[in-house]
């Protein structure tokens, strides 16, 4: 069975997202934990969470994915910006425990002019401060397109973070197909080669989820503009190979394509038809 979902709006709560996911034939979803501007989170509604957990109980859901605000920068040279990132991530992790065994996806951050090594030290320090042994949430570091000074543009940069996190079983990786294409990994012509490289550098057992997006830009463009499935530089053949690949086919695939809910429903139907049961 293809585990698939889409990025949904969290404004109407968890039960609403669960129902919306089921209505488009999905068995997972992603959402932003809070408004990226202002960083404000909604009050916790325990009734909504209870109803959601009850609703999905018998529906074979894969873990859901919370996405940290992308405006956070845990690698900033500014201490206050790093402290804000820490505060928000700590609060998000506390909230995520209300829906146990979920994923918390985050962008490692941008080093701006400090260089990758200093930026990496900051994100490693932050993760070592906020992770704790009892948590059931797994943090996923997202592979990035390498726009500006983004850290995580190569598998080596992701590994440099992972290898220094003390509670290593609390951290994994989310591979974004648009980002790796834009970052220079040729998943169109050489998917096997890219996965071999991922396995050698990071280890495929650390890969926990896929952001399934086409790209508006060619290989190694370092742009990060998502396209609808089959209509970009990655294309439907490569995407079919990705969802069916023996080393990927069991993972949850999350669509972050420019779509409304009907558009997501159509893409999910298309992808389910291309998935070899
Ligand atoms: Fe992201
Ligand atoms: Fe993504
Ligand atoms: Zn992106």
Coordinates of C-alpha atoms and ligand atoms in Angstrom, one line a residue:
X1 CA 0.0 0.0 0.0
X2 CA 1.2 3.5 -0.9
X3 CA 1.5 5.6 2.2
X4 CA 0.7 9.1 1.0
X5 CA -0.5 12.4 2.2
X6 CA -0.4 16.1 1.4
X7 CA 0.4 19.4 3.2
X8 CA -2.8 20.6 4.8
X9 CA -3.9 23.7 6.5
X10 CA -4.0 23.3 10.3
X11 CA -6.4 26.3 10.9
X12 CA -9.4 24.0 11.7
X13 CA -7.6 21.6 13.9
X14 CA -6.5 17.9 13.8
X15 CA -9.9 16.2 13.4
X16 CA -10.5 18.4 10.4
X17 CA -7.1 17.5 8.9
X18 CA -7.7 13.8 9.5
X19 CA -11.1 13.9 7.8
X20 CA -9.6 16.0 4.9
X21 CA -6.8 13.4 4.5
X22 CA -9.3 10.6 4.4
X23 CA -11.5 12.5 1.9
X24 CA -8.6 12.6 -0.6
X25 CA -7.6 8.9 0.0
X26 CA -4.5 9.8 2.0
X27 CA -3.3 8.0 5.1
X28 CA -1.1 10.7 6.5
X29 CA -0.6 14.5 6.2
X30 CA 1.7 17.3 7.0
X31 CA 0.9 20.7 8.6
X32 CA 2.8 23.7 9.9
X33 CA 2.9 23.8 13.7
X34 CA 2.3 27.5 13.8
X35 CA 2.0 30.6 11.6
X36 CA 5.5 31.2 10.3
X37 CA 5.1 35.0 10.7
X38 CA 4.7 35.8 14.4
X39 CA 5.3 32.2 15.4
X40 CA 2.1 32.1 17.2
X41 CA 0.6 28.6 17.9
X42 CA -3.0 27.9 18.5
X43 CA -4.1 27.0 22.0
X44 CA -4.0 23.2 22.6
X45 CA -7.5 21.7 22.1
X46 CA -7.4 18.4 23.9
X47 CA -10.9 17.5 22.8
X48 CA -9.9 18.0 19.1
X49 CA -6.8 15.8 19.6
X50 CA -8.8 13.0 21.3
X51 CA -11.4 13.0 18.6
X52 CA -8.7 13.0 16.0
X53 CA -6.8 10.0 17.6
X54 CA -10.1 8.2 17.8
X55 CA -11.0 9.0 14.2
X56 CA -7.8 7.7 12.7
X57 CA -7.6 4.6 15.0
X58 CA -8.9 2.1 12.5
X59 CA -7.8 3.9 9.3
X60 CA -4.2 2.6 8.9
X61 CA -2.5 5.9 9.2
X62 CA 1.2 6.3 8.8
X63 CA 2.9 8.8 11.2
X64 CA 1.8 12.4 10.6
X65 CA 4.4 15.1 9.9
X66 CA 4.5 18.4 11.7
X67 CA 6.7 21.0 9.9
X68 CA 8.5 23.6 11.9
X69 CA 8.1 27.2 10.8
X70 CA 10.6 27.6 7.9
X71 CA 11.4 31.1 9.1
X72 CA 13.2 29.8 12.1
X73 CA 16.9 29.8 11.9
X74 CA 18.6 27.6 14.4
X75 CA 22.0 28.4 12.7
X76 CA 21.8 32.2 13.0
X77 CA 24.8 34.2 14.2
X78 CA 22.4 36.1 16.4
X79 CA 21.9 34.6 19.8
X80 CA 18.4 35.9 20.1
X81 CA 17.3 34.3 16.8
X82 CA 18.8 31.0 18.0
X83 CA 17.1 31.2 21.3
X84 CA 13.7 31.9 19.6
X85 CA 14.3 28.8 17.5
X86 CA 15.0 26.8 20.6
X87 CA 12.0 28.0 22.5
X88 CA 9.6 27.3 19.6
X89 CA 11.1 23.9 18.8
X90 CA 10.9 22.9 22.5
X91 CA 7.3 24.0 22.7
X92 CA 6.4 22.2 19.4
X93 CA 8.1 19.0 20.7
X94 CA 6.1 19.1 23.9
X95 CA 2.9 19.5 21.9
X96 CA 3.8 16.7 19.5
X97 CA 3.8 14.2 22.4
X98 CA 0.0 14.6 22.5
X99 CA 0.1 12.7 19.2
X100 CA 2.7 10.1 20.0
X101 CA 5.1 8.7 17.4
X102 CA 4.9 11.5 14.9
X103 CA 7.6 13.2 12.9
X104 CA 8.8 16.8 13.3
X105 CA 10.4 18.0 10.1
X106 CA 12.7 21.0 10.1
X107 CA 15.1 22.9 7.9
X108 CA 18.6 22.9 9.4
X109 CA 18.9 26.6 8.8
X110 CA 21.1 29.1 7.0
X111 CA 24.6 30.0 8.1
X112 CA 24.5 33.4 6.3
X113 CA 28.1 34.5 6.3
X114 CA 29.5 32.4 9.1
X115 CA 30.3 29.3 7.0
X116 CA 28.8 25.8 7.2
X117 CA 30.9 24.6 10.1
X118 CA 29.8 27.3 12.6
X119 CA 26.2 27.0 11.5
X120 CA 26.4 23.2 11.9
X121 CA 27.8 23.7 15.5
X122 CA 24.7 25.8 16.4
X123 CA 22.1 23.4 15.1
X124 CA 23.9 20.5 16.8
X125 CA 24.1 22.3 20.1
X126 CA 20.4 23.2 19.8
X127 CA 19.3 19.6 19.1
X128 CA 21.4 18.3 22.0
X129 CA 19.6 20.8 24.3
X130 CA 16.1 20.0 23.3
X131 CA 16.0 16.3 22.7
X132 CA 15.2 14.1 25.6
X133 CA 15.2 10.3 26.1
X134 CA 11.4 9.9 26.8
X135 CA 10.2 11.6 23.6
X136 CA 8.3 9.5 21.0
X137 CA 8.6 12.2 18.3
X138 CA 11.4 11.7 15.7
X139 CA 12.9 14.9 14.3
X140 CA 13.5 14.8 10.6
X141 CA 16.2 17.0 9.0
X142 CA 15.1 18.0 5.5
X143 CA 17.4 17.8 2.6
X144 CA 17.7 21.4 1.2
X145 CA 18.0 22.9 -2.3
X146 CA 21.0 25.0 -1.3
X147 CA 19.3 28.3 -1.8
X148 CA 21.4 31.1 -0.4
X149 CA 23.4 29.7 2.5
X150 CA 21.1 26.9 3.5
X151 CA 22.7 24.0 5.4
X152 CA 21.6 20.6 4.3
X153 CA 22.3 21.0 0.6
X154 CA 24.4 17.8 0.5
X155 CA 24.1 14.4 2.2
X156 CA 27.5 15.2 3.9
X157 CA 26.1 18.4 5.5
X158 CA 23.1 16.4 6.9
X159 CA 25.4 13.7 8.1
X160 CA 27.7 16.3 9.8
X161 CA 24.7 17.2 12.0
X162 CA 23.3 13.7 12.6
X163 CA 26.6 12.2 13.6
X164 CA 27.0 14.7 16.5
X165 CA 23.5 14.4 17.9
X166 CA 23.7 12.5 21.2
X167 CA 20.2 11.0 21.2
X168 CA 20.7 9.7 17.6
X169 CA 17.6 7.5 17.6
X170 CA 15.5 10.6 17.9
X171 CA 16.7 12.1 14.6
X172 CA 16.2 11.0 11.0
X173 CA 16.0 12.5 7.5
X174 CA 13.3 13.6 5.2
X175 CA 14.3 13.6 1.5
X176 CA 12.6 16.3 -0.6
X177 CA 12.7 15.3 -4.2
X178 CA 12.5 18.9 -5.5
X179 CA 15.2 20.0 -3.1
X180 CA 17.7 17.2 -4.0
X181 CA 17.0 17.8 -7.7
X182 CA 17.8 21.5 -7.3
X183 CA 20.7 20.6 -5.0
X184 CA 22.3 18.6 -7.8
X185 CA 21.4 15.0 -7.2
X186 CA 20.2 13.4 -10.4
X187 CA 17.2 11.4 -9.3
X188 CA 15.9 11.4 -12.9
X189 CA 18.7 9.7 -14.7
X190 CA 20.4 7.9 -11.7
X191 CA 18.1 7.3 -8.8
X192 CA 20.0 4.1 -7.8
X193 CA 23.3 6.1 -7.8
X194 CA 21.8 8.8 -5.6
X195 CA 20.4 6.3 -3.1
X196 CA 23.7 4.5 -3.0
X197 CA 25.3 7.8 -2.2
X198 CA 22.7 8.5 0.5
X199 CA 23.3 5.0 2.0
X200 CA 27.1 5.4 2.0
X201 CA 27.0 8.9 3.6
X202 CA 23.9 8.9 5.8
X203 CA 22.5 5.3 5.8
X204 CA 19.2 4.5 4.3
X205 CA 17.8 3.3 7.6
X206 CA 17.8 7.0 8.7
X207 CA 15.5 7.9 5.9
X208 CA 12.0 8.2 7.4
X209 CA 9.9 10.2 4.9
X210 CA 9.8 11.7 1.4
X211 CA 8.5 15.1 0.3
X212 CA 7.2 14.2 -3.1
X213 CA 7.4 17.3 -5.3
X214 CA 8.2 18.0 -8.9
X215 CA 10.5 20.9 -9.6
X216 CA 10.1 24.1 -11.7
X217 CA 13.8 24.2 -12.2
X218 CA 16.5 22.0 -13.6
X219 CA 19.1 19.8 -11.8
X220 CA 21.5 21.8 -9.6
X221 CA 19.6 25.1 -10.0
X222 CA 19.6 25.7 -6.2
X223 CA 16.2 27.3 -6.5
X224 CA 13.5 25.4 -4.5
X225 CA 10.3 26.0 -6.4
X226 CA 7.9 23.1 -6.2
X227 CA 5.9 22.0 -9.3
X228 CA 2.8 19.8 -9.5
X229 CA 3.5 16.0 -10.1
X230 CA 4.6 15.3 -13.6
X231 CA 4.8 18.9 -14.8
X232 CA 8.3 19.8 -13.9
X233 CA 11.9 18.8 -14.5
X234 CA 11.6 15.6 -12.5
X235 CA 8.7 14.3 -14.5
X236 CA 6.2 11.4 -14.1
X237 CA 8.6 8.6 -15.1
X238 CA 11.1 9.5 -12.4
X239 CA 8.4 10.0 -9.9
X240 CA 6.9 6.6 -10.7
X241 CA 10.4 5.1 -10.1
X242 CA 10.7 6.9 -6.8
X243 CA 7.4 5.7 -5.3
X244 CA 8.1 2.1 -6.5
X245 CA 11.8 1.9 -5.6
X246 CA 12.4 -1.1 -3.3
X247 CA 14.3 1.1 -0.8
X248 CA 11.7 3.8 -0.8
X249 CA 8.3 2.3 -1.5
X250 CA 7.4 1.6 2.2
X251 CA 8.0 5.2 3.3
X252 CA 5.4 7.9 3.8
X253 CA 5.2 10.3 0.8
X254 CA 4.0 13.8 1.5
X255 CA 3.0 16.1 -1.4
X256 CA 4.0 19.8 -1.1
X257 CA 2.9 20.6 -4.6
X258 CA 1.2 23.9 -5.5
X259 CA -2.4 22.6 -5.3
X260 CA -5.8 23.0 -3.6
X261 CA -7.4 20.0 -2.0
X262 CA -8.9 18.8 -5.3
X263 CA -5.5 19.0 -7.0
X264 CA -4.0 16.9 -4.2
X265 CA -6.9 14.3 -4.6
X266 CA -6.1 14.0 -8.3
X267 CA -2.4 13.6 -7.7
X268 CA -3.0 10.9 -5.0
X269 CA -5.3 9.1 -7.4
X270 CA -2.7 9.3 -10.2
X271 CA 0.1 8.1 -7.9
X272 CA -1.9 5.2 -6.5
X273 CA -2.5 4.1 -10.1
X274 CA 1.2 4.1 -10.7
X275 CA 2.1 2.3 -7.5
X276 CA 2.8 -1.5 -8.1
X277 CA 1.0 -3.3 -5.3
Ligands
LIG1 FE1 10.3 22.0 4.2
LIG2 FE1 9.9 19.9 1.6
LIG3 ZN1 10.9 23.4 -0.8

